[in-house]
Coordinates of C-alpha atoms in Angstrom, one line a residue:
M281 CA 16.5 7.2 13.3
N282 CA 16.8 9.7 16.1
N283 CA 20.0 11.5 17.2
F284 CA 20.2 9.8 20.6
N285 CA 20.4 6.3 18.9
I286 CA 22.9 7.6 16.4
F287 CA 25.1 9.0 19.3
M288 CA 24.9 5.7 21.2
S289 CA 25.9 3.8 18.0
F290 CA 29.0 6.1 17.9
V291 CA 29.7 5.5 21.8
K292 CA 29.5 1.9 21.1
L293 CA 31.8 2.3 18.0
G294 CA 34.2 4.3 20.1
L295 CA 34.5 1.7 22.8
L296 CA 35.1 -1.1 20.3
A297 CA 37.7 1.0 18.5
S298 CA 39.5 1.6 21.8
I299 CA 39.4 -2.1 22.5
G300 CA 40.2 -3.1 18.9
K301 CA 43.3 -0.9 18.8
R302 CA 44.7 -2.4 22.0
Y303 CA 43.8 -6.0 21.5
S304 CA 43.5 -6.8 17.7
N305 CA 47.3 -7.3 17.3
F306 CA 47.4 -9.5 20.5
K307 CA 44.7 -11.7 18.9
I308 CA 46.8 -12.1 15.7
F309 CA 49.8 -13.0 18.0
F310 CA 47.9 -15.7 19.7
E311 CA 46.4 -17.2 16.5
D312 CA 50.0 -17.2 15.1
L313 CA 51.1 -19.4 18.0
K314 CA 48.1 -21.7 17.7
N315 CA 48.7 -22.0 14.0
K316 CA 52.5 -22.9 14.6
K317 CA 51.3 -25.9 16.5
L318 CA 50.0 -27.2 13.4
L319 CA 53.5 -27.5 11.9
N320 CA 53.8 -31.0 13.4
N321 CA 50.4 -32.1 12.5
K322 CA 51.0 -33.9 9.4
E323 CA 47.3 -35.0 9.3
Y324 CA 46.1 -31.7 9.0
F325 CA 48.6 -30.6 6.1
V326 CA 47.2 -33.7 4.2
K327 CA 43.8 -32.6 4.9
V328 CA 44.5 -29.2 3.5
K329 CA 46.1 -30.6 0.5
K330 CA 43.2 -32.8 -0.2
Y331 CA 41.0 -29.8 0.1
I332 CA 43.0 -27.9 -2.5
D333 CA 43.2 -30.8 -5.0
S334 CA 39.5 -31.7 -4.5
K335 CA 38.4 -28.3 -6.1
Q336 CA 35.2 -28.6 -4.1
Y337 CA 35.1 -24.8 -3.5
N338 CA 33.9 -22.0 -5.4
I339 CA 34.6 -18.2 -5.7
D340 CA 32.8 -16.6 -2.7
R341 CA 32.9 -13.2 -4.3
L342 CA 34.5 -12.0 -7.6
Y343 CA 36.1 -8.7 -7.8
F344 CA 36.4 -6.4 -10.7
E345 CA 39.1 -4.0 -11.4
V346 CA 36.9 -1.7 -13.5
S347 CA 39.6 1.1 -13.0
N348 CA 43.0 1.1 -11.2
V349 CA 43.4 4.9 -11.3
C350 CA 42.5 6.9 -8.2
N351 CA 41.9 10.4 -7.4
A352 CA 43.2 10.4 -3.7
K353 CA 46.6 9.6 -2.2
C354 CA 45.6 8.2 1.2
I355 CA 48.3 7.6 3.6
F356 CA 47.3 4.0 4.5
C357 CA 47.4 2.8 0.7
A358 CA 50.2 1.7 -1.5
Y359 CA 48.6 3.5 -4.6
K360 CA 51.0 6.3 -4.2
S361 CA 54.1 4.1 -4.7
I362 CA 52.4 1.7 -7.1
S363 CA 51.3 4.5 -9.5
K364 CA 54.9 5.7 -9.7
N365 CA 56.2 2.3 -10.7
P366 CA 57.4 2.6 -14.4
H367 CA 56.5 -1.0 -15.0
H368 CA 52.9 -0.5 -13.7
K369 CA 50.1 0.0 -16.2
N370 CA 46.8 1.9 -15.7
G371 CA 43.6 1.3 -17.5
I372 CA 39.7 1.2 -17.5
M373 CA 38.1 -2.2 -18.2
D374 CA 36.6 -2.6 -21.6
F375 CA 32.9 -3.6 -21.4
K376 CA 33.5 -6.7 -23.5
I377 CA 36.0 -8.1 -21.0
F378 CA 33.6 -7.2 -18.2
K379 CA 30.6 -8.9 -20.0
K380 CA 32.6 -12.0 -20.6
A381 CA 33.8 -12.3 -17.0
V382 CA 30.3 -11.6 -15.5
N383 CA 28.8 -14.3 -17.8
D384 CA 31.6 -16.9 -16.5
A385 CA 30.8 -15.9 -13.1
I386 CA 27.0 -16.7 -13.6
D387 CA 28.1 -20.1 -15.2
M388 CA 30.0 -20.8 -12.0
N389 CA 27.0 -19.8 -9.9
I390 CA 28.9 -16.9 -8.2
K391 CA 26.5 -14.8 -6.3
K392 CA 28.5 -11.8 -5.1
I393 CA 30.3 -9.3 -7.4
S394 CA 32.3 -6.4 -6.2
L395 CA 33.3 -3.6 -8.5
T396 CA 36.2 -2.6 -6.2
P397 CA 39.7 -2.8 -7.5
T398 CA 42.9 -3.5 -5.5
I399 CA 44.0 -0.1 -6.2
G400 CA 42.0 2.8 -7.7
D401 CA 38.4 4.0 -7.5
P402 CA 35.6 2.6 -9.5
L403 CA 33.8 5.9 -10.0
V404 CA 36.8 7.0 -12.2
D405 CA 35.5 4.5 -14.6
P406 CA 33.2 6.5 -17.1
N407 CA 31.1 3.4 -17.9
I408 CA 30.7 2.3 -14.3
F409 CA 26.9 2.5 -14.5
E410 CA 26.6 0.5 -17.7
K411 CA 28.5 -2.3 -15.8
I412 CA 26.3 -2.1 -12.8
E413 CA 23.3 -2.3 -15.1
Y414 CA 24.6 -5.5 -16.6
I415 CA 25.2 -7.3 -13.3
K416 CA 21.9 -6.3 -12.0
K417 CA 20.1 -8.0 -15.0
N418 CA 20.7 -11.0 -12.9
E419 CA 18.6 -10.5 -9.7
S420 CA 20.5 -13.5 -8.0
I421 CA 23.9 -11.3 -7.9
Y422 CA 24.7 -9.1 -5.0
G423 CA 26.5 -6.2 -6.3
Y424 CA 28.5 -3.7 -4.3
F425 CA 31.7 -1.6 -4.3
Y426 CA 33.9 0.8 -2.3
T427 CA 34.7 4.5 -3.2
N428 CA 36.4 7.4 -1.6
G429 CA 33.4 9.5 -2.5
L430 CA 35.2 12.3 -4.5
F431 CA 33.4 11.6 -7.7
L432 CA 29.9 11.3 -6.1
N433 CA 28.9 14.8 -7.1
K434 CA 30.5 14.5 -10.6
N435 CA 27.4 14.3 -13.2
E436 CA 25.4 13.8 -10.2
N437 CA 26.8 10.2 -9.7
Y438 CA 25.1 10.1 -6.3
K439 CA 21.7 9.9 -7.9
K440 CA 22.8 7.4 -10.5
I441 CA 24.2 5.1 -7.7
V442 CA 21.0 5.2 -5.6
D443 CA 18.8 4.6 -8.8
S444 CA 21.2 1.9 -10.4
G445 CA 20.0 -1.0 -8.1
I446 CA 23.3 -1.7 -6.6
N447 CA 22.8 -3.6 -3.3
E448 CA 25.5 -1.9 -1.2
L449 CA 27.9 1.1 -1.2
D450 CA 31.0 1.6 1.0
I451 CA 32.5 5.0 1.4
S452 CA 35.8 5.6 3.1
T453 CA 36.2 9.0 5.0
A454 CA 38.6 10.3 7.6
G455 CA 35.9 12.3 9.5
F456 CA 34.5 15.6 9.0
D457 CA 37.3 18.0 9.7
K458 CA 38.9 19.5 6.6
K459 CA 42.6 19.6 7.9
N460 CA 42.6 16.1 9.4
W461 CA 40.7 14.6 6.3
E462 CA 43.3 16.1 3.9
K463 CA 46.2 14.8 5.9
I464 CA 44.9 11.3 5.6
F465 CA 43.5 11.4 2.0
G466 CA 46.4 13.5 0.6
V467 CA 44.3 15.7 -1.7
D468 CA 42.8 19.2 -1.4
A469 CA 39.3 18.0 -1.9
Y470 CA 37.6 17.7 1.4
K471 CA 34.5 19.9 0.5
T472 CA 34.0 17.9 -2.7
H473 CA 33.8 14.8 -0.6
L474 CA 31.6 16.0 2.1
L475 CA 29.1 17.6 -0.3
G476 CA 29.1 14.4 -2.4
L477 CA 28.5 12.2 0.6
S478 CA 25.8 14.6 2.0
N479 CA 23.9 14.6 -1.2
L480 CA 24.1 10.9 -1.6
L481 CA 22.5 10.4 2.0
K482 CA 20.0 13.0 1.3
Y483 CA 18.8 11.6 -2.1
A484 CA 18.8 8.0 -0.7
K485 CA 16.5 9.1 2.2
E486 CA 14.3 11.1 -0.1
R487 CA 13.8 8.1 -2.5
K488 CA 13.4 5.7 0.5
S489 CA 16.0 3.7 -1.1
N490 CA 16.9 0.1 0.1
I491 CA 20.6 0.5 -0.8
K492 CA 22.8 -0.4 2.2
I493 CA 25.4 2.6 2.7
N494 CA 28.4 1.9 4.8
I495 CA 30.4 4.9 5.9
N496 CA 34.0 3.5 6.8
L497 CA 36.0 5.7 9.1
R498 CA 39.7 5.6 8.4
T499 CA 41.1 8.1 10.9
N500 CA 43.2 8.4 13.9
L501 CA 40.3 10.1 15.7
N502 CA 38.0 8.2 18.1
P503 CA 34.4 7.9 16.5
I504 CA 33.0 9.8 19.4
R505 CA 34.9 12.9 18.5
I506 CA 33.6 12.5 15.0
F507 CA 29.9 12.6 16.1
F508 CA 30.6 16.2 17.7
Q509 CA 32.4 17.6 14.5
K510 CA 30.5 20.5 13.2
D511 CA 30.2 19.4 9.5
F512 CA 29.0 15.9 10.7
K513 CA 26.1 17.6 12.5
N514 CA 25.3 20.0 9.7
Y515 CA 25.8 17.8 6.4
I516 CA 25.6 14.1 7.5
L517 CA 23.5 13.7 10.6
P518 CA 20.1 15.1 9.1
H519 CA 20.2 12.5 6.5
L520 CA 21.0 9.3 8.2
T521 CA 18.6 6.4 8.3
T522 CA 18.5 2.9 9.5
K523 CA 20.0 1.8 6.0
V524 CA 23.3 3.7 6.9
N525 CA 26.0 2.1 8.9
F526 CA 29.2 3.2 10.3
T527 CA 32.5 1.1 10.7
Y528 CA 35.8 2.0 12.1
M529 CA 39.3 0.6 11.1
Y530 CA 41.0 -0.4 14.2
T531 CA 44.4 -1.3 12.5
Y532 CA 46.0 -0.7 9.1
D533 CA 47.7 -3.4 7.0
N534 CA 51.2 -2.9 5.7
W535 CA 50.4 -3.8 2.0
G536 CA 53.1 -6.4 2.0
G537 CA 55.7 -4.0 3.5
A538 CA 54.9 -1.0 1.3
I539 CA 53.2 1.0 4.2
Q540 CA 55.3 1.4 7.4
K541 CA 54.3 3.0 10.7
H542 CA 55.8 6.3 9.8
D543 CA 53.4 6.6 6.9
L544 CA 50.5 6.9 9.3
L545 CA 49.3 9.4 11.7
S546 CA 49.6 9.2 15.4
G547 CA 46.8 7.0 16.7
M548 CA 46.6 4.9 13.6
I549 CA 48.0 1.4 14.5
L550 CA 49.9 -0.8 12.0
R551 CA 48.5 -4.3 11.9
R552 CA 50.7 -7.1 13.2
A553 CA 51.7 -9.7 10.4
Y554 CA 51.5 -13.4 10.8
T555 CA 54.8 -15.0 11.2
F556 CA 53.6 -18.4 10.4
K557 CA 51.9 -18.8 6.9
R558 CA 52.1 -22.5 6.2
I559 CA 48.5 -22.7 5.9
P560 CA 47.1 -21.2 2.6
C561 CA 45.5 -17.8 2.8
K562 CA 41.8 -17.8 2.4
R563 CA 42.0 -14.8 -0.1
L564 CA 43.6 -17.3 -2.6
F565 CA 40.2 -18.8 -3.0
D566 CA 38.6 -15.7 -4.4
A567 CA 39.7 -13.9 -7.5
S568 CA 39.9 -10.6 -9.2
I569 CA 39.4 -9.7 -12.9
L570 CA 41.9 -7.0 -13.8
F571 CA 41.2 -4.2 -16.3
D572 CA 43.0 -6.1 -19.1
G573 CA 41.2 -9.4 -18.4
S574 CA 43.9 -10.9 -16.3
V575 CA 42.7 -13.1 -13.6
R576 CA 44.4 -12.6 -10.1
L577 CA 44.0 -14.7 -6.9
C578 CA 43.4 -12.3 -4.2
A579 CA 41.8 -9.0 -4.5
C580 CA 43.2 -7.6 -1.4
R581 CA 46.6 -6.1 -1.7
A582 CA 49.5 -5.6 -4.1
I583 CA 53.1 -4.2 -3.6
E584 CA 54.6 -2.9 -6.7
T585 CA 51.8 -3.6 -9.2
E586 CA 48.7 -6.0 -9.3
F587 CA 50.1 -7.5 -12.4
D588 CA 52.4 -9.9 -10.3
D589 CA 52.9 -13.6 -9.5
L590 CA 49.4 -13.9 -8.3
V591 CA 48.1 -13.5 -12.0
I592 CA 47.0 -16.9 -13.2
G593 CA 45.6 -16.4 -16.6
N594 CA 43.5 -14.1 -18.8
I595 CA 39.7 -14.1 -19.4
K596 CA 40.1 -13.4 -23.0
K597 CA 42.0 -16.7 -23.6
A598 CA 40.0 -19.1 -21.3
S599 CA 37.0 -19.4 -19.1
L600 CA 37.2 -18.1 -15.4
E601 CA 36.5 -21.7 -14.2
S602 CA 39.3 -23.3 -16.1
I603 CA 41.7 -20.4 -15.0
F604 CA 40.7 -20.6 -11.3
Y605 CA 41.0 -24.3 -10.9
G606 CA 44.1 -24.5 -13.3
E607 CA 47.5 -25.8 -12.3
K608 CA 49.1 -22.4 -11.8
A609 CA 46.4 -21.4 -9.4
Q610 CA 46.5 -24.7 -7.6
N611 CA 50.5 -24.5 -7.3
I612 CA 50.1 -21.0 -5.6
R613 CA 47.6 -22.5 -3.0
R614 CA 49.9 -25.5 -2.6
S615 CA 53.0 -23.4 -2.1
F616 CA 52.1 -22.3 1.3
L617 CA 52.2 -25.9 2.6
D618 CA 55.8 -25.8 1.6
G619 CA 56.6 -22.4 3.0
K620 CA 57.2 -21.0 -0.5
Y621 CA 55.1 -17.9 -0.8
P622 CA 54.4 -15.4 -3.7
K623 CA 56.3 -12.4 -3.2
T624 CA 53.2 -10.3 -2.5
C625 CA 52.2 -12.6 0.3
R626 CA 55.6 -12.8 2.2
E627 CA 55.1 -9.7 4.5
C628 CA 51.4 -9.2 4.0
S629 CA 49.5 -8.4 7.3
M630 CA 46.1 -9.1 5.6
Y631 CA 46.9 -12.9 5.6
V632 CA 43.9 -15.0 6.9
P633 CA 44.7 -18.6 7.4
L634 CA 42.2 -21.0 5.6
K635 CA 39.8 -22.9 7.9
I636 CA 38.4 -26.1 6.9

């Protein structure tokens, strides 16, 4: 992968970033208007209710909260406020709970498993590689997770990730300038992050690994500027291959109202929230296993704690299938049709209307 092609990919990303920042909220505005027109379409609401009641859908991907502890304090994440909540509980998922949930997922023919918690970082879990090994025993499962990369160097985790057989790894970064990175990630750990990411890329390249690595830019800077940053050229650029992809976050969600515009840096755009949510959110048709075995609809966002009104049961007491299709889960999905949303969903800007 030559430097010119990499540069051109950043130019493309930069153009998309400029367009995305300007027009993504307009897109939501017009989709909102379009969805409002469905309010008088009684046939559509009957169709959605029949779809919910049919239970002819499956979990597309199952998320695991292997840890809900984080080692960063990102300005775009609600972890800072959630971790201060006296009613919130922290923990690491016990392997027995994990094994039970994975087995239930296999029984349901679920093909994608993410070890990414709603809040927290998977590499905080000291037993993360035992869990990866277990899911990779089943070759039909596509496994992946997101990380902030702060523990990549710890115990040479970067080597263990590449050698684990995990299919995909997403790493969030604010770019490759110490001052700006630490403003966004909220901790004095830029060098740790940089060296960990550099070592990961270098090792994956040396091993000719098939792992797909996504570097997700969470920054106020245009991607083209990042390409010219000194640390990018010295630590990242030499180790890039066709297996490495860069993405850019155009807008930042509000975590149900927990994140406000003033929390972000200039150049970081807060995503517009839908005002019309009478169609169930598609995220209610996926599920997350919390560290204590609780099953929660939506692995996407939480406000005060993930142990909220989206929890529908516990894997220790029943099968995943019976919980996912149970009456509590169904009532939450149906509640949107009546305009009665769970607290977490009311102001959430990550809402995506279900399309059937």
